[in-house]
DNA sequence: GTAATGACCTTGG
DNA sequence: ACCAAGGCCATTA
């Protein structure tokens, strides 16, 4: 129900290039509501139950912290996946987050 | 049906 | 500069 917002989020997350990460606020802002960042996080929470599993490991908070790593099947899954993407993780934080940060509003720009 | 929470971010004092 | 509160959508109790 009302998965419009969720669907958009999943679409954007699935569009995230390999080796890149995005933030909840960026997606929310891209959708039009910067304040709806919480909804993006909630969408990710349901990302494991939806049909097409989205790369939620590529989505982190604004500081690049793996906030939802505990919500994964295994906390190491997120780090492992990110590591496979050639992304360096340190203390549950993404190194060079600014460099690998993928902003839909900026990259896609509609 | 109402109330509270959640993988957050922005703005105000 | 730091601390506090609000706002958004959906789900669960």
PDB file of C-alpha atoms (C1' of nucleotides) in Angstrom:
ATOM      1  CA  UNK A   1       0.000   0.000   0.000  1.00  0.00           C
ATOM      2  CA  UNK A   2       1.148   3.445  -0.734  1.00  0.00           C
ATOM      3  CA  UNK A   3       4.421   2.080  -1.934  1.00  0.00           C
ATOM      4  CA  UNK A   4       4.879   4.993  -4.263  1.00  0.00           C
ATOM      5  CA  UNK A   5       7.461   6.552  -2.030  1.00  0.00           C
ATOM      6  CA  UNK A   6       9.010   3.172  -1.336  1.00  0.00           C
ATOM      7  CA  UNK A   7       9.061   2.313  -4.992  1.00  0.00           C
ATOM      8  CA  UNK A   8      10.828   5.551  -5.817  1.00  0.00           C
ATOM      9  CA  UNK A   9      13.366   4.878  -3.115  1.00  0.00           C
ATOM     10  CA  UNK A  10      13.990   1.370  -4.377  1.00  0.00           C
ATOM     11  CA  UNK A  11      14.308   2.660  -7.907  1.00  0.00           C
ATOM     12  CA  UNK A  12      16.925   5.188  -6.920  1.00  0.00           C
ATOM     13  CA  UNK A  13      18.803   2.754  -4.708  1.00  0.00           C
ATOM     14  CA  UNK A  14      18.855   0.177  -7.467  1.00  0.00           C
ATOM     15  CA  UNK A  15      20.174   2.855  -9.782  1.00  0.00           C
ATOM     16  CA  UNK A  16      23.137   3.482  -7.541  1.00  0.00           C
ATOM     17  CA  UNK A  17      26.313   2.622  -9.481  1.00  0.00           C
ATOM     18  CA  UNK A  18      28.648  -0.015  -8.178  1.00  0.00           C
ATOM     19  CA  UNK A  19      31.316   1.316  -5.883  1.00  0.00           C
ATOM     20  CA  UNK A  20      29.166   4.272  -4.937  1.00  0.00           C
ATOM     21  CA  UNK A  21      26.990   5.075  -1.937  1.00  0.00           C
ATOM     22  CA  UNK A  22      24.152   7.441  -1.277  1.00  0.00           C
ATOM     23  CA  UNK A  23      22.411   8.867   1.731  1.00  0.00           C
ATOM     24  CA  UNK A  24      18.817   8.809   2.891  1.00  0.00           C
ATOM     25  CA  UNK A  25      18.526  12.568   2.757  1.00  0.00           C
ATOM     26  CA  UNK A  26      19.807  12.626  -0.818  1.00  0.00           C
ATOM     27  CA  UNK A  27      17.129  10.204  -1.915  1.00  0.00           C
ATOM     28  CA  UNK A  28      14.478  12.021   0.054  1.00  0.00           C
ATOM     29  CA  UNK A  29      15.577  15.300  -1.433  1.00  0.00           C
ATOM     30  CA  UNK A  30      15.573  13.777  -4.897  1.00  0.00           C
ATOM     31  CA  UNK A  31      12.029  12.616  -4.336  1.00  0.00           C
ATOM     32  CA  UNK A  32      11.134  16.149  -3.369  1.00  0.00           C
ATOM     33  CA  UNK A  33      10.806  15.956   0.387  1.00  0.00           C
ATOM     34  CA  UNK A  34      14.032  16.470   2.256  1.00  0.00           C
ATOM     35  CA  UNK A  35      12.215  15.935   5.526  1.00  0.00           C
ATOM     36  CA  UNK A  36      11.036  12.540   4.401  1.00  0.00           C
ATOM     37  CA  UNK A  37      14.449  11.084   5.013  1.00  0.00           C
ATOM     38  CA  UNK A  38      12.942   8.936   7.740  1.00  0.00           C
ATOM     39  CA  UNK A  39      10.604   7.377   5.281  1.00  0.00           C
ATOM     40  CA  UNK A  40      13.567   6.412   3.134  1.00  0.00           C
ATOM     41  CA  UNK A  41      15.090   4.652   6.092  1.00  0.00           C
ATOM     42  CA  UNK A  42      11.830   2.912   6.763  1.00  0.00           C
ATOM     43  CA  UNK A  43      11.684   1.833   3.143  1.00  0.00           C
ATOM     44  CA  UNK A  44      15.105   0.303   3.566  1.00  0.00           C
ATOM     45  CA  UNK A  45      13.838  -1.490   6.621  1.00  0.00           C
ATOM     46  CA  UNK A  46      11.291  -3.206   4.431  1.00  0.00           C
ATOM     47  CA  UNK A  47      13.840  -3.689   1.672  1.00  0.00           C
ATOM     48  CA  UNK A  48      14.522  -7.209   2.848  1.00  0.00           C
ATOM     49  CA  UNK A  49      10.912  -8.254   2.507  1.00  0.00           C
ATOM     50  CA  UNK A  50      10.091  -6.664  -0.814  1.00  0.00           C
ATOM     51  CA  UNK A  51      10.270  -8.601  -4.056  1.00  0.00           C
ATOM     52  CA  UNK A  52      13.432  -7.147  -5.614  1.00  0.00           C
ATOM     53  CA  UNK A  53      15.961  -6.821  -2.875  1.00  0.00           C
ATOM     54  CA  UNK A  54      17.609  -3.459  -3.167  1.00  0.00           C
ATOM     55  CA  UNK A  55      21.298  -2.831  -2.395  1.00  0.00           C
ATOM     56  CA  UNK A  56      20.561  -1.277   0.960  1.00  0.00           C
ATOM     57  CA  UNK A  57      24.214  -1.641   1.817  1.00  0.00           C
ATOM     58  CA  UNK A  58      24.890   1.199  -0.572  1.00  0.00           C
ATOM     59  CA  UNK A  59      22.658   3.482   1.451  1.00  0.00           C
ATOM     60  CA  UNK A  60      24.102   5.139   4.520  1.00  0.00           C
ATOM     61  CA  UNK A  61      23.347   8.173   6.591  1.00  0.00           C
ATOM     62  CA  UNK A  62      24.695  11.633   5.837  1.00  0.00           C
ATOM     63  CA  UNK A  63      27.974  11.020   7.628  1.00  0.00           C
ATOM     64  CA  UNK A  64      28.503   7.740   5.823  1.00  0.00           C
ATOM     65  CA  UNK A  65      27.896   5.676   8.918  1.00  0.00           C
ATOM     66  CA  UNK A  66      26.461   2.210   8.443  1.00  0.00           C
ATOM     67  CA  UNK A  67      23.481   2.953  10.604  1.00  0.00           C
ATOM     68  CA  UNK A  68      21.410   0.049   9.360  1.00  0.00           C
ATOM     69  CA  UNK A  69      24.112  -2.553   9.390  1.00  0.00           C
ATOM     70  CA  UNK A  70      22.443  -4.158  12.390  1.00  0.00           C
ATOM     71  CA  UNK A  71      19.282  -4.614  10.420  1.00  0.00           C
ATOM     72  CA  UNK A  72      20.988  -6.810   7.865  1.00  0.00           C
ATOM     73  CA  UNK A  73      20.966 -10.545   8.023  1.00  0.00           C
ATOM     74  CA  UNK A  74      24.419 -10.221   9.460  1.00  0.00           C
ATOM     75  CA  UNK A  75      26.178  -6.986  10.446  1.00  0.00           C
ATOM     76  CA  UNK A  76      29.167  -8.144   8.458  1.00  0.00           C
ATOM     77  CA  UNK A  77      27.077  -8.482   5.333  1.00  0.00           C
ATOM     78  CA  UNK A  78      26.953  -4.742   4.827  1.00  0.00           C
ATOM     79  CA  UNK A  79      30.641  -4.244   5.350  1.00  0.00           C
ATOM     80  CA  UNK A  80      31.450  -7.239   3.222  1.00  0.00           C
ATOM     81  CA  UNK A  81      29.268  -6.055   0.383  1.00  0.00           C
ATOM     82  CA  UNK A  82      30.714  -2.563   0.564  1.00  0.00           C
ATOM     83  CA  UNK A  83      34.210  -3.994   0.669  1.00  0.00           C
ATOM     84  CA  UNK A  84      33.445  -5.953  -2.482  1.00  0.00           C
ATOM     85  CA  UNK A  85      32.443  -2.686  -4.061  1.00  0.00           C
ATOM     86  CA  UNK A  86      35.979  -1.510  -3.428  1.00  0.00           C
ATOM     87  CA  UNK A  87      34.636   0.754  -0.718  1.00  0.00           C
ATOM     88  CA  UNK A  88      36.811   1.161   2.343  1.00  0.00           C
ATOM     89  CA  UNK A  89      35.022   0.846   5.661  1.00  0.00           C
ATOM     90  CA  UNK A  90      36.542   1.959   8.916  1.00  0.00           C
ATOM     91  CA  UNK A  91      34.796   1.874  12.240  1.00  0.00           C
ATOM     92  CA  UNK A  92      31.478   1.269  10.462  1.00  0.00           C
ATOM     93  CA  UNK A  93      32.103   4.417   8.472  1.00  0.00           C
ATOM     94  CA  UNK A  94      32.725   4.917   4.780  1.00  0.00           C
ATOM     95  CA  UNK A  95      36.123   6.340   3.916  1.00  0.00           C
ATOM     96  CA  UNK A  96      36.189   9.034   1.246  1.00  0.00           C
ATOM     97  CA  UNK A  97      32.458   9.198   1.605  1.00  0.00           C
ATOM     98  CA  UNK A  98      32.499  12.494  -0.225  1.00  0.00           C
ATOM     99  CA  UNK A  99      34.267  10.903  -3.162  1.00  0.00           C
ATOM    100  CA  UNK A 100      32.067   7.853  -3.519  1.00  0.00           C
ATOM    101  CA  UNK A 101      28.956   9.711  -2.558  1.00  0.00           C
ATOM    102  CA  UNK A 102      26.377   9.380  -5.308  1.00  0.00           C
ATOM    103  CA  UNK A 103      23.753  12.078  -5.253  1.00  0.00           C
ATOM    104  CA  UNK A 104      20.768  11.367  -7.533  1.00  0.00           C
ATOM    105  CA  UNK A 105      19.784  14.997  -7.507  1.00  0.00           C
ATOM    106  CA  UNK A 106      23.240  15.904  -8.696  1.00  0.00           C
ATOM    107  CA  UNK A 107      24.182  12.922 -10.832  1.00  0.00           C
ATOM    108  CA  UNK A 108      20.797  12.155 -12.349  1.00  0.00           C
ATOM    109  CA  UNK A 109      19.660  15.744 -12.112  1.00  0.00           C
ATOM    110  CA  UNK A 110      16.344  14.525 -13.474  1.00  0.00           C
TER     111      UNK A 110
ATOM    112  C1'  DG B   1      -9.091   3.623  16.003  1.00  0.00           C
ATOM    113  C1'  DT B   2      -5.328   6.005  18.481  1.00  0.00           C
ATOM    114  C1'  DA B   3      -0.521   6.130  19.898  1.00  0.00           C
ATOM    115  C1'  DA B   4       4.280   5.288  19.373  1.00  0.00           C
ATOM    116  C1'  DT B   5       8.379   4.058  16.844  1.00  0.00           C
ATOM    117  C1'  DG B   6      11.877   3.897  13.149  1.00  0.00           C
ATOM    118  C1'  DA B   7      18.336   2.086   8.857  1.00  0.00           C
ATOM    119  C1'  DC B   8      17.114  10.313   9.247  1.00  0.00           C
ATOM    120  C1'  DC B   9      17.821  15.239   8.179  1.00  0.00           C
ATOM    121  C1'  DT B  10      17.155  20.309   8.769  1.00  0.00           C
ATOM    122  C1'  DT B  11      16.531  24.292  11.250  1.00  0.00           C
ATOM    123  C1'  DG B  12      16.266  27.156  15.493  1.00  0.00           C
ATOM    124  C1'  DG B  13      18.112  28.944  20.201  1.00  0.00           C
TER     125       DG B  13
ATOM    126  C1'  DA C   1      30.321  26.481  18.355  1.00  0.00           C
ATOM    127  C1'  DC C   2      26.874  23.108  20.736  1.00  0.00           C
ATOM    128  C1'  DC C   3      22.145  21.433  22.233  1.00  0.00           C
ATOM    129  C1'  DA C   4      17.262  20.806  21.393  1.00  0.00           C
ATOM    130  C1'  DA C   5      13.068  20.026  18.773  1.00  0.00           C
ATOM    131  C1'  DG C   6      10.338  19.282  14.659  1.00  0.00           C
ATOM    132  C1'  DG C   7       8.803  16.961  10.429  1.00  0.00           C
ATOM    133  C1'  DC C   8       7.812  13.291   7.161  1.00  0.00           C
ATOM    134  C1'  DC C   9       5.360   8.231   5.684  1.00  0.00           C
ATOM    135  C1'  DA C  10       4.361   3.722   6.840  1.00  0.00           C
ATOM    136  C1'  DT C  11       4.064  -0.112  10.028  1.00  0.00           C
ATOM    137  C1'  DT C  12       3.164  -2.225  14.455  1.00  0.00           C
ATOM    138  C1'  DA C  13       1.214  -2.535  19.252  1.00  0.00           C
TER     139       DA C  13
END
